Short mmCIF file of C-alpha atoms in Angstrom, two decimals:
data_model
loop_
_atom_site.label_atom_id
_atom_site.label_comp_id
_atom_site.label_asym_id
_atom_site.label_seq_id
_atom_site.Cartn_x
_atom_site.Cartn_y
_atom_site.Cartn_z
CA UNK A 3 27.42 2.94 16.70
CA UNK A 4 23.86 2.20 17.78
CA UNK A 5 21.25 1.15 15.26
CA UNK A 6 19.40 4.41 15.75
CA UNK A 7 22.45 6.38 14.60
CA UNK A 8 23.68 3.95 11.97
CA UNK A 9 23.46 4.79 8.30
CA UNK A 10 21.49 3.05 5.58
CA UNK A 11 24.45 0.91 4.51
CA UNK A 12 24.59 -1.29 7.59
CA UNK A 13 20.85 -1.51 8.27
CA UNK A 14 18.60 -4.51 7.59
CA UNK A 15 15.77 -4.29 5.06
CA UNK A 16 13.10 -3.78 7.77
CA UNK A 17 15.18 -1.14 9.57
CA UNK A 18 15.60 0.63 6.24
CA UNK A 19 11.90 0.55 5.48
CA UNK A 20 10.94 1.84 8.93
CA UNK A 21 13.44 4.67 8.79
CA UNK A 22 13.02 5.58 5.12
CA UNK A 23 9.28 6.13 5.07
CA UNK A 24 6.97 8.27 7.23
CA UNK A 25 6.60 7.00 10.80
CA UNK A 26 3.80 4.46 11.17
CA UNK A 27 2.97 4.48 7.46
CA UNK A 28 4.49 1.15 6.42
CA UNK A 29 2.03 -1.55 5.34
CA UNK A 30 3.57 -4.78 4.13
CA UNK A 31 2.25 -7.04 1.37
CA UNK A 32 3.14 -10.74 1.65
CA UNK A 33 5.03 -10.12 4.88
CA UNK A 34 6.71 -12.80 6.98
CA UNK A 35 3.44 -13.83 8.66
CA UNK A 36 2.25 -15.15 5.29
CA UNK A 37 5.25 -17.47 4.99
CA UNK A 38 5.69 -17.06 1.24
CA UNK A 39 8.97 -18.90 0.97
CA UNK A 40 11.18 -20.32 -1.75
CA UNK A 41 9.91 -23.69 -3.04
CA UNK A 42 13.44 -24.56 -4.21
CA UNK A 43 15.78 -24.01 -1.27
CA UNK A 44 14.45 -26.94 0.83
CA UNK A 45 15.52 -29.40 -1.91
CA UNK A 46 19.07 -28.10 -1.35
CA UNK A 47 18.65 -28.26 2.43
CA UNK A 48 19.07 -24.50 2.56
CA UNK A 49 17.21 -22.35 5.10
CA UNK A 50 14.33 -20.24 3.77
CA UNK A 51 13.27 -16.71 4.74
CA UNK A 52 9.62 -16.00 5.47
CA UNK A 53 9.70 -13.07 3.03
CA UNK A 54 12.21 -14.67 0.60
CA UNK A 55 14.57 -11.80 1.29
CA UNK A 56 12.49 -8.87 0.12
CA UNK A 57 10.12 -6.61 2.04
CA UNK A 58 7.31 -5.27 -0.15
CA UNK A 59 4.36 -2.99 0.46
CA UNK A 60 3.10 0.57 0.54
CA UNK A 61 3.98 3.52 2.75
CA UNK A 62 4.02 7.27 2.60
CA UNK A 63 7.06 9.42 1.97
CA UNK A 64 6.71 13.14 2.67
CA UNK A 65 2.98 12.39 2.91
CA UNK A 66 2.67 10.82 -0.55
CA UNK A 67 1.76 7.18 -1.11
CA UNK A 68 4.58 5.11 -2.56
CA UNK A 69 4.98 1.40 -3.22
CA UNK A 70 8.29 0.03 -1.97
CA UNK A 71 10.52 -3.02 -2.05
CA UNK A 72 13.59 -3.48 0.13
CA UNK A 73 15.99 -6.35 -0.41
CA UNK A 74 17.39 -7.95 2.73
CA UNK A 75 21.20 -7.83 2.43
CA UNK A 76 21.74 -10.67 4.90
CA UNK A 77 19.57 -13.28 3.17
CA UNK A 78 21.58 -14.98 0.42
CA UNK A 79 23.19 -11.71 -0.63
CA UNK A 80 19.89 -10.08 -1.52
CA UNK A 81 19.67 -12.48 -4.43
CA UNK A 82 16.68 -12.90 -6.72
CA UNK A 83 14.90 -16.25 -6.56
CA UNK A 84 11.52 -17.15 -8.02
CA UNK A 85 9.40 -15.77 -5.15
CA UNK A 86 11.63 -12.78 -4.45
CA UNK A 87 11.45 -11.80 -8.11
CA UNK A 88 7.69 -12.36 -8.37
CA UNK A 89 7.13 -10.04 -5.38
CA UNK A 90 9.00 -7.30 -7.24
CA UNK A 91 7.11 -7.96 -10.49
CA UNK A 92 3.78 -7.98 -8.64
CA UNK A 93 4.63 -4.71 -6.88
CA UNK A 94 5.45 -3.00 -10.18
CA UNK A 95 2.35 -4.32 -11.95
CA UNK A 96 0.26 -3.16 -9.01
CA UNK A 97 1.88 0.27 -9.33
CA UNK A 98 1.00 0.36 -13.03
CA UNK A 99 -2.61 -0.36 -12.02
CA UNK A 100 -2.98 1.80 -8.88
CA UNK A 101 -0.62 4.68 -9.79
CA UNK A 102 1.07 5.63 -6.51
CA UNK A 103 3.27 8.76 -6.42
CA UNK A 104 6.31 6.56 -7.02
CA UNK A 105 7.80 3.09 -6.71
CA UNK A 106 10.91 3.04 -4.52
CA UNK A 107 13.20 0.04 -4.99
CA UNK A 108 15.80 -0.30 -2.24
CA UNK A 109 18.08 -2.68 -4.17
CA UNK A 110 20.88 -4.53 -2.40
CA UNK A 111 21.77 -7.58 -4.42
CA UNK A 112 24.32 -9.76 -6.10
CA UNK A 113 21.75 -10.56 -8.80
CA UNK A 114 20.38 -13.99 -9.68
CA UNK A 115 20.18 -16.49 -6.79
CA UNK A 116 22.30 -19.30 -8.20
CA UNK A 117 20.39 -21.88 -6.16
CA UNK A 118 17.34 -21.04 -8.31
CA UNK A 119 19.39 -19.97 -11.29
CA UNK A 120 16.97 -20.28 -14.21
CA UNK A 121 13.92 -19.07 -12.29
CA UNK A 122 15.94 -16.11 -10.97
CA UNK A 123 17.11 -15.02 -14.43
CA UNK A 124 13.60 -15.24 -15.88
CA UNK A 125 12.25 -13.33 -12.86
CA UNK A 126 14.66 -10.49 -13.53
CA UNK A 127 13.46 -10.29 -17.12
CA UNK A 128 9.87 -10.13 -15.85
CA UNK A 129 10.84 -7.36 -13.38
CA UNK A 130 12.38 -5.43 -16.26
CA UNK A 131 9.18 -5.63 -18.31
CA UNK A 132 7.13 -4.63 -15.26
CA UNK A 133 9.36 -1.58 -14.62
CA UNK A 134 8.59 -0.43 -18.16
CA UNK A 135 4.86 -1.06 -17.56
CA UNK A 136 4.89 1.08 -14.40
CA UNK A 137 6.79 3.84 -16.20
CA UNK A 138 4.42 3.73 -19.15
CA UNK A 139 1.55 4.19 -16.68
CA UNK A 140 3.20 7.44 -15.57
CA UNK A 141 4.54 6.19 -12.25
CA UNK A 142 8.12 7.26 -11.55
CA UNK A 143 10.28 4.29 -10.54
CA UNK A 144 13.26 5.18 -8.36
CA UNK A 145 16.11 2.73 -7.73
CA UNK A 146 18.22 3.29 -4.63
CA UNK A 147 21.61 1.57 -4.97
CA UNK A 148 23.20 2.21 -1.60
CA UNK A 149 23.32 -1.19 0.09
CA UNK A 150 26.11 -3.35 1.39
CA UNK A 151 25.93 -5.93 -1.42
CA UNK A 152 25.88 -3.23 -4.10
CA UNK A 153 23.50 -3.59 -7.04
CA UNK A 154 24.86 -6.23 -9.37
CA UNK A 155 23.87 -8.70 -12.04
CA UNK A 156 20.56 -8.42 -13.83
CA UNK A 157 19.21 -6.00 -11.27
CA UNK A 158 22.06 -3.65 -12.19
CA UNK A 159 20.52 -3.57 -15.67
CA UNK A 160 17.01 -3.23 -14.20
CA UNK A 161 18.12 -0.29 -12.03
CA UNK A 162 19.20 1.60 -15.14
CA UNK A 163 15.83 0.85 -16.68
CA UNK A 164 14.14 2.83 -13.88
CA UNK A 165 13.40 6.54 -14.24
CA UNK A 166 15.93 7.56 -11.61
CA UNK A 167 18.93 6.07 -9.83
CA UNK A 168 19.93 7.36 -6.38
CA UNK A 169 23.31 6.32 -4.99
CA UNK A 170 25.66 6.90 -2.11
CA UNK A 171 29.44 6.88 -2.37
CA UNK A 172 29.38 3.44 -0.74
CA UNK A 173 26.81 2.06 -3.19
CA UNK A 174 28.00 0.16 -6.25
CA UNK A 175 26.23 -0.40 -9.55
CA UNK A 176 27.49 -2.84 -12.17
CA UNK A 177 26.51 -5.94 -14.09
CA UNK A 178 29.47 -8.20 -13.28
CA UNK A 179 30.82 -7.89 -9.76
CA UNK A 180 34.56 -7.71 -8.97
CA UNK A 181 34.72 -11.29 -7.69
CA UNK A 182 33.00 -12.65 -10.81
CA UNK A 183 35.36 -10.78 -13.13
CA UNK A 184 38.40 -11.89 -11.14
CA UNK A 185 37.23 -15.52 -10.97
CA UNK A 186 36.59 -15.71 -14.73
CA UNK A 187 39.24 -13.41 -16.17
CA UNK A 188 42.02 -13.38 -13.58
CA UNK A 189 43.36 -10.99 -10.97
CA UNK A 190 45.21 -9.00 -13.67
CA UNK A 191 41.82 -8.02 -15.13
CA UNK A 192 40.27 -7.13 -11.79
CA UNK A 193 41.71 -7.42 -8.29
CA UNK A 194 38.54 -7.82 -6.26
CA UNK A 195 40.41 -7.24 -2.98
CA UNK A 196 41.48 -3.76 -4.12
CA UNK A 197 38.57 -1.92 -2.51
CA UNK A 198 39.69 1.47 -3.84
CA UNK A 199 39.60 0.04 -7.37
CA UNK A 200 36.12 -1.39 -6.78
CA UNK A 201 34.77 1.93 -5.53
CA UNK A 202 36.29 4.07 -8.25
CA UNK A 203 35.14 1.67 -10.99
CA UNK A 204 31.61 0.87 -9.78
CA UNK A 205 30.91 3.21 -6.88
CA UNK A 206 28.43 6.05 -6.58
CA UNK A 207 30.80 8.92 -7.28
CA UNK A 208 31.98 7.43 -10.57
CA UNK A 209 28.45 6.52 -11.57
CA UNK A 210 27.31 10.09 -10.87
CA UNK A 211 30.18 11.57 -12.90
CA UNK A 212 29.38 9.25 -15.83
CA UNK A 213 25.66 10.01 -15.72
CA UNK A 214 24.72 6.46 -14.66
CA UNK A 215 23.29 7.84 -11.40
CA UNK A 216 20.99 10.85 -11.05
CA UNK A 217 21.67 11.71 -7.42
CA UNK A 218 24.62 11.14 -5.08
CA UNK A 219 24.00 11.70 -1.38
CA UNK A 220 25.50 10.82 1.99
CA UNK A 221 24.81 7.45 3.60
CA UNK A 222 22.03 8.91 5.78
CA UNK A 223 18.31 8.26 5.76
CA UNK A 224 17.35 11.94 5.69
CA UNK A 225 19.56 12.57 2.66
CA UNK A 226 18.33 9.49 0.80
CA UNK A 227 14.65 10.20 1.41
CA UNK A 228 15.00 13.81 0.29
CA UNK A 229 16.67 12.63 -2.91
CA UNK A 230 13.91 10.12 -3.62
CA UNK A 231 11.13 12.63 -2.84
CA UNK A 232 12.72 15.11 -5.26
CA UNK A 233 11.69 12.76 -8.09
CA UNK A 234 7.98 12.74 -7.22
CA UNK A 235 5.95 13.85 -10.20
CA UNK A 236 8.97 13.58 -12.49
CA UNK A 237 8.84 10.81 -15.06
CA UNK A 238 11.01 10.08 -18.02
CA UNK A 239 9.28 8.98 -21.17
CA UNK A 240 10.35 5.75 -22.85
CA UNK A 241 9.88 6.85 -26.41
CA UNK A 242 11.89 7.29 -29.56
CA UNK A 243 13.08 10.77 -28.56
CA UNK A 244 14.30 9.62 -25.14
CA UNK A 245 16.18 6.56 -26.40
CA UNK A 246 17.63 8.68 -29.21
CA UNK A 247 18.95 11.16 -26.62
CA UNK A 248 20.35 8.34 -24.51
CA UNK A 249 21.89 6.78 -27.62
CA UNK A 250 23.71 10.01 -28.45
CA UNK A 251 24.97 10.32 -24.87
CA UNK A 252 26.16 6.71 -24.68
CA UNK A 253 27.88 7.03 -28.06
CA UNK A 254 29.61 10.18 -26.87
CA UNK A 255 30.71 8.36 -23.72
CA UNK A 256 32.34 5.58 -25.78
CA UNK A 257 34.19 8.16 -27.87
CA UNK A 258 35.24 10.43 -25.02
CA UNK A 259 36.59 7.67 -22.81
CA UNK A 260 37.83 5.22 -25.46
CA UNK A 261 41.41 5.33 -24.16
CA UNK A 262 40.69 5.59 -20.44
CA UNK A 263 42.34 2.77 -18.53
CA UNK A 264 41.01 3.73 -15.14
CA UNK A 265 38.14 5.75 -13.74
CA UNK A 266 40.62 8.48 -12.72
CA UNK A 267 41.42 8.90 -16.44
CA UNK A 268 37.71 9.39 -17.10
CA UNK A 269 37.52 12.01 -14.36
CA UNK A 270 40.59 13.81 -15.69
CA UNK A 271 39.19 13.95 -19.21
CA UNK A 272 35.89 15.23 -17.81
CA UNK A 273 37.89 18.13 -16.39
CA UNK A 274 38.01 17.14 -12.72
CA UNK A 275 40.92 19.26 -11.45
CA UNK A 276 42.20 16.74 -8.91
CA UNK A 277 41.04 13.23 -9.81
CA UNK A 278 43.01 11.65 -6.99
CA UNK A 279 41.18 13.79 -4.45
CA UNK A 280 37.70 12.67 -5.56
CA UNK A 281 37.36 9.84 -2.99
CA UNK A 282 38.15 12.31 -0.19
CA UNK A 283 35.43 14.84 -1.04
CA UNK A 284 32.29 14.98 1.12
CA UNK A 285 29.10 14.24 -0.85
CA UNK A 286 28.16 17.94 -0.81
CA UNK A 287 31.53 19.17 -2.06
CA UNK A 288 31.67 16.33 -4.57
CA UNK A 289 28.27 17.08 -6.10
CA UNK A 290 29.06 20.81 -6.31
CA UNK A 291 32.23 19.96 -8.23
CA UNK A 292 30.72 17.12 -10.28
CA UNK A 293 27.72 19.13 -11.45
CA UNK A 294 30.06 21.40 -13.38
CA UNK A 295 31.72 18.59 -15.34
CA UNK A 296 29.65 15.42 -15.24
CA UNK A 297 28.33 13.56 -18.26
CA UNK A 298 24.62 12.91 -18.59
CA UNK A 299 23.06 9.77 -20.02
CA UNK A 300 20.01 11.60 -21.31
CA UNK A 301 21.35 14.79 -22.85
CA UNK B 26 25.18 -25.08 -33.83
CA UNK B 27 23.93 -23.57 -37.05
CA UNK B 28 25.84 -20.96 -38.96
CA UNK B 29 23.70 -17.80 -38.68
CA UNK B 30 23.63 -17.17 -42.43
CA UNK B 31 22.63 -20.77 -43.19
CA UNK B 32 20.06 -20.43 -40.43
CA UNK B 33 18.61 -17.38 -42.19
CA UNK B 34 18.45 -19.29 -45.46
CA UNK B 35 16.27 -21.86 -43.68
CA UNK B 36 14.18 -19.20 -41.94
CA UNK B 37 13.67 -17.15 -45.11
CA UNK B 38 13.41 -19.42 -48.17
CA UNK B 39 12.05 -16.36 -50.01
CA UNK B 40 15.44 -14.68 -49.62
CA UNK B 41 17.41 -12.48 -47.23
CA UNK B 42 20.39 -10.14 -47.11
CA UNK B 43 21.42 -11.00 -43.57
CA UNK B 44 25.17 -10.72 -43.11
CA UNK B 45 27.88 -10.68 -40.45
CA UNK B 46 29.25 -7.37 -39.24
CA UNK B 47 31.86 -7.94 -36.58
CA UNK B 48 30.06 -9.71 -33.77
CA UNK B 49 26.62 -8.77 -35.14
CA UNK B 50 24.22 -10.53 -37.46
CA UNK B 51 22.15 -7.95 -39.30
CA UNK B 52 19.89 -7.62 -42.31
CA UNK B 53 16.42 -8.31 -43.61
CA UNK B 54 14.65 -11.53 -44.45
CA UNK B 55 11.58 -12.09 -46.55
CA UNK B 56 8.83 -14.07 -44.88
CA UNK B 57 5.42 -14.81 -46.40
CA UNK B 58 3.89 -12.10 -44.22
CA UNK B 59 6.48 -9.53 -45.32
CA UNK B 60 9.94 -8.29 -44.47
CA UNK B 61 11.50 -9.14 -41.12
CA UNK B 62 14.43 -7.24 -39.63
CA UNK B 63 17.16 -9.42 -38.16
CA UNK B 64 19.26 -8.12 -35.25
CA UNK B 65 21.58 -10.54 -33.52
CA UNK B 66 24.96 -11.86 -32.52
CA UNK B 67 27.16 -14.82 -33.42
CA UNK B 68 30.29 -16.59 -32.18
CA UNK B 69 28.99 -16.67 -28.58
CA UNK B 70 29.56 -12.91 -28.45
CA UNK B 71 30.04 -11.31 -25.05
CA UNK B 72 27.83 -8.24 -24.90
CA UNK B 73 29.70 -5.26 -23.53
CA UNK B 74 29.28 -1.53 -23.97
CA UNK B 75 30.39 -1.39 -27.63
CA UNK B 76 28.33 -4.35 -28.85
CA UNK B 77 25.21 -3.32 -26.91
CA UNK B 78 25.54 0.15 -28.42
CA UNK B 79 25.97 -1.23 -31.95
CA UNK B 80 22.92 -3.50 -31.53
CA UNK B 81 20.92 -0.54 -30.23
CA UNK B 82 21.95 1.37 -33.38
CA UNK B 83 20.54 -1.48 -35.48
CA UNK B 84 17.25 -1.48 -33.55
CA UNK B 85 16.85 2.29 -33.79
CA UNK B 86 17.45 2.13 -37.53
CA UNK B 87 14.63 -0.39 -37.93
CA UNK B 88 12.29 1.76 -35.82
CA UNK B 89 13.04 4.89 -37.81
CA UNK B 90 13.15 3.45 -41.33
CA UNK B 91 10.65 0.62 -41.17
CA UNK B 92 7.74 1.36 -38.82
CA UNK B 93 6.09 -1.74 -37.37
CA UNK B 94 8.39 -4.16 -39.19
CA UNK B 95 8.80 -7.35 -37.10
CA UNK B 96 12.21 -7.77 -35.50
CA UNK B 97 13.78 -11.21 -35.10
CA UNK B 98 16.62 -11.36 -32.55
CA UNK B 99 19.10 -14.11 -33.40
CA UNK B 100 20.72 -14.91 -30.09
CA UNK B 101 24.18 -16.35 -29.53
CA UNK B 102 25.75 -14.73 -26.48
CA UNK B 103 27.94 -16.04 -23.69
CA UNK B 104 26.54 -13.26 -21.50
CA UNK B 105 27.61 -9.77 -20.57
CA UNK B 106 31.24 -8.91 -21.33
CA UNK B 107 33.25 -9.60 -18.19
CA UNK B 108 35.78 -6.80 -18.08
CA UNK B 109 36.91 -3.94 -15.95
CA UNK B 110 36.68 -1.55 -18.88
CA UNK B 111 33.06 -2.34 -19.73
CA UNK B 112 31.97 -1.98 -16.11
CA UNK B 113 33.98 1.24 -15.77
CA UNK B 114 32.15 2.62 -18.82
CA UNK B 115 28.80 1.63 -17.33
CA UNK B 116 27.71 -1.71 -18.73
CA UNK B 117 24.35 -1.51 -16.86
CA UNK B 118 23.51 1.62 -18.83
CA UNK B 119 24.48 0.09 -22.19
CA UNK B 120 22.62 -3.19 -21.67
CA UNK B 121 19.61 -1.35 -20.28
CA UNK B 122 19.70 1.01 -23.26
CA UNK B 123 19.44 -1.96 -25.62
CA UNK B 124 16.48 -3.27 -23.61
CA UNK B 125 14.85 0.20 -23.77
CA UNK B 126 15.29 0.35 -27.55
CA UNK B 127 13.45 -2.98 -27.85
CA UNK B 128 10.77 -1.67 -25.46
CA UNK B 129 10.26 1.42 -27.63
CA UNK B 130 10.04 -0.81 -30.69
CA UNK B 131 7.40 -2.94 -28.94
CA UNK B 132 5.36 0.10 -27.94
CA UNK B 133 5.52 1.44 -31.51
CA UNK B 134 4.03 -1.77 -32.88
CA UNK B 135 7.06 -3.82 -33.90
CA UNK B 136 6.42 -7.51 -33.15
CA UNK B 137 9.53 -8.80 -31.32
CA UNK B 138 10.63 -12.41 -31.71
CA UNK B 139 13.83 -14.06 -30.57
CA UNK B 140 15.45 -17.30 -31.64
CA UNK B 141 18.27 -18.68 -29.52
CA UNK B 142 20.39 -20.70 -31.95
CA UNK B 143 23.69 -20.73 -30.04
CA UNK B 144 24.20 -19.74 -26.42
CA UNK B 145 22.01 -17.52 -24.26
CA UNK B 146 23.52 -16.62 -20.91
CA UNK B 147 22.60 -14.26 -18.07
CA UNK B 148 23.10 -10.51 -18.71
CA UNK B 149 23.47 -10.89 -22.47
CA UNK B 150 20.25 -12.89 -22.70
CA UNK B 151 18.42 -10.31 -20.53
CA UNK B 152 19.11 -7.58 -23.10
CA UNK B 153 18.94 -9.70 -26.27
CA UNK B 154 16.40 -12.51 -26.33
CA UNK B 155 14.40 -12.18 -23.12
CA UNK B 156 13.32 -8.71 -24.30
CA UNK B 157 11.21 -10.29 -27.06
CA UNK B 158 7.44 -10.76 -26.94
CA UNK B 159 8.13 -14.45 -27.46
CA UNK B 160 11.44 -16.27 -27.29
CA UNK B 161 12.12 -19.50 -29.15
CA UNK B 162 15.14 -21.78 -29.34
CA UNK B 163 16.62 -24.52 -31.47
CA UNK B 164 16.79 -27.82 -29.56
CA UNK B 165 20.59 -27.73 -29.19
CA UNK B 166 20.67 -24.14 -27.90
CA UNK B 167 22.66 -23.65 -24.70
CA UNK B 168 20.57 -21.54 -22.34
CA UNK B 169 21.86 -20.97 -18.84
CA UNK B 170 22.93 -18.67 -16.04
CA UNK B 171 26.09 -20.61 -15.33
CA UNK B 172 27.58 -24.01 -16.10
CA UNK B 173 27.09 -26.60 -13.38
CA UNK B 174 30.77 -26.91 -12.30
CA UNK B 175 30.96 -23.15 -11.63
CA UNK B 176 27.58 -23.21 -9.90
CA UNK B 177 28.77 -26.08 -7.72
CA UNK B 178 31.94 -24.16 -6.81
CA UNK B 179 30.08 -20.99 -5.82
CA UNK B 180 27.11 -22.55 -4.04
CA UNK B 181 29.29 -25.29 -2.42
CA UNK B 182 26.71 -27.85 -3.50
CA UNK B 183 28.39 -31.05 -4.79
CA UNK B 184 28.08 -31.37 -8.56
CA UNK B 185 26.61 -34.88 -8.27
CA UNK B 186 23.83 -33.37 -6.19
CA UNK B 187 23.17 -30.63 -8.78
CA UNK B 188 23.19 -33.17 -11.61
CA UNK B 189 20.68 -35.32 -9.81
CA UNK B 190 18.43 -32.30 -9.07
CA UNK B 191 18.59 -31.34 -12.74
CA UNK B 192 16.91 -34.62 -13.62
CA UNK B 193 13.85 -33.74 -11.56
CA UNK B 194 13.71 -29.93 -11.73
CA UNK B 195 14.18 -27.42 -14.55
CA UNK B 196 15.24 -24.72 -12.05
CA UNK B 197 18.97 -25.38 -11.72
CA UNK B 198 20.54 -26.72 -14.84
CA UNK B 199 21.33 -25.46 -18.34
CA UNK B 200 19.10 -26.36 -21.27
CA UNK B 201 16.61 -24.81 -23.66
CA UNK B 202 14.02 -27.44 -22.66
CA UNK B 203 14.29 -26.27 -19.03
CA UNK B 204 13.54 -22.70 -20.04
CA UNK B 205 10.61 -23.98 -22.08
CA UNK B 206 9.20 -25.77 -19.02
CA UNK B 207 9.69 -22.56 -17.00
CA UNK B 208 7.74 -20.52 -19.56
CA UNK B 209 10.57 -18.26 -20.77
CA UNK B 210 10.95 -20.13 -24.06
CA UNK B 211 7.69 -20.46 -25.93
CA UNK B 212 8.70 -23.54 -27.91
CA UNK B 213 11.63 -25.29 -29.54
CA UNK B 214 11.97 -25.04 -33.30
CA UNK B 215 13.22 -27.98 -35.31
CA UNK B 216 12.51 -29.18 -38.83
CA UNK B 217 10.63 -26.57 -40.85
CA UNK B 218 12.10 -23.36 -39.42
CA UNK B 219 10.35 -21.13 -41.98
CA UNK B 220 7.03 -22.70 -40.99
CA UNK B 221 7.74 -22.04 -37.30
CA UNK B 222 8.61 -18.43 -38.09
CA UNK B 223 5.43 -17.92 -40.13
CA UNK B 224 3.36 -19.30 -37.27
CA UNK B 225 5.14 -17.12 -34.71
CA UNK B 226 4.66 -13.98 -36.84
CA UNK B 227 0.95 -14.68 -36.96
CA UNK B 228 0.60 -14.60 -33.15
CA UNK B 229 -0.38 -11.37 -31.39
CA UNK B 230 2.36 -9.80 -29.21
CA UNK B 231 0.23 -9.58 -26.09
CA UNK B 232 1.46 -8.90 -22.57
CA UNK B 233 4.12 -10.81 -20.66
CA UNK B 234 2.66 -14.31 -20.15
CA UNK B 235 5.81 -16.15 -19.18
CA UNK B 236 4.76 -16.67 -15.57
CA UNK B 237 1.38 -18.05 -16.73
CA UNK B 238 3.15 -20.47 -19.10
CA UNK B 239 5.58 -21.54 -16.38
CA UNK B 240 2.67 -22.39 -14.11
CA UNK B 241 0.70 -24.18 -16.86
CA UNK B 242 3.72 -26.27 -17.77
CA UNK B 243 4.41 -27.09 -14.13
CA UNK B 244 8.01 -25.87 -14.23
CA UNK B 245 7.63 -22.61 -12.34
CA UNK B 246 4.69 -22.85 -10.03
CA UNK B 247 5.26 -20.03 -7.53
CA UNK B 248 5.86 -16.97 -9.72
CA UNK B 249 2.37 -16.56 -11.12
CA UNK B 250 0.57 -17.11 -7.82
CA UNK B 251 2.90 -14.72 -5.97
CA UNK B 252 2.30 -11.99 -8.56
CA UNK B 253 -1.46 -12.52 -8.24
CA UNK B 254 -1.21 -12.35 -4.46
CA UNK B 255 0.77 -9.11 -4.67
CA UNK B 256 -1.95 -7.65 -6.89
CA UNK B 257 -4.70 -8.71 -4.49
CA UNK B 258 -3.06 -8.22 -1.08
CA UNK B 259 -5.18 -6.05 1.27
#
């Protein structure tokens, strides 16, 4: 497969940015030429990246100005260090000030960069506050969780604090990753090598059926950009009514699926006719089926 | 580590009805400035879907019944609950929901304070504690992402190396004083806890100044300048 034909999943952050947004529209802030690197990795004799593993800037999508960030999957697992995190916070605060049509976060991360552990965790908390600031300013914030590392750790929480979450079947969204659960709780709790288990527990189709994701599309740039553009001009309030609605939905989810041992049990109790066939469905067929039975987190 | 009820007796010499409900610490304390709602955890609770939901219920009740009442988060969490079930049910959504409830409280005029009196670890701390306007800790509080032996195993950096780095940098190792140097913990409370609380309640909520504090204290020097550069970049 050539790069030109490859999907989003296998692409680098810069390939993603170039192919996601309108041709020639990408303008980077604090790009590699500025050499804004981690101040902490050299002390550990670790190599740095000239963008600290995240591409940030503005571009247009379907002709509308958006601010974007794209995490580089190949640099330390897309992890959040001090600089990486501050670029995301700065982008979101700038969005709250300048009010672009949307902020698009192409997340691809294991979460906190352990080599900068404390600074990474604090950075994620600052990103979370800044997401809420951008949303309060009326800017829709869209998280795309479709990358090869998945979207894990604190950024998994941050993604769900955005207005909208777009996923692919291959994308994963969770707080604790399979390896972390297995390492801490044992292989009986989670067998991280069981890829089918990983995908049905944390993958895009399950997240869409639960209402944790708002769109599920194929691993293709055209499909992903259409999904993101569909959220232009659509914001979700963060107010008492909206958290009340979410509270009711999350309470219902706990009740409905209290006895489910596996995601296939959740799908069966949702009324999916053939739970075992879900992984085989194309995104189009899946969404057509899922839209009849899926839970929602906001209603 | 302090028992949470004894802790409340020190925080609220004027009285309180804070009590334990399962893994939660909940109730109201009387400070000089007025009543303070307490929402928290004890026993190093792991925050999964059920506990995050229950805590969110507590926060929503304060918002609806007691407009603008200050909320004090009492934090003792070992982090997010590590389980297949919680992730299957959508732990990101539950933890994020708790953070959103605090955000709504903030925007409706509830001052948000947090006091870490036990452990504060990663995902649990993100939803309970780091969501406050200002976060404080007792000096013996255990604040961390991960213990050093586990960090050494995963990063393949020898533990002796990490221990030596911890002596010169607050970035790597556990400790409330590290988080204070980095600007995420405003200050450490010892001695007159009620006095500390009164002083904290008197401060305006303000915007997120943690990166400013981290730079001023010399513990986290890049974050603030990078944010400023992002805001100013041509």
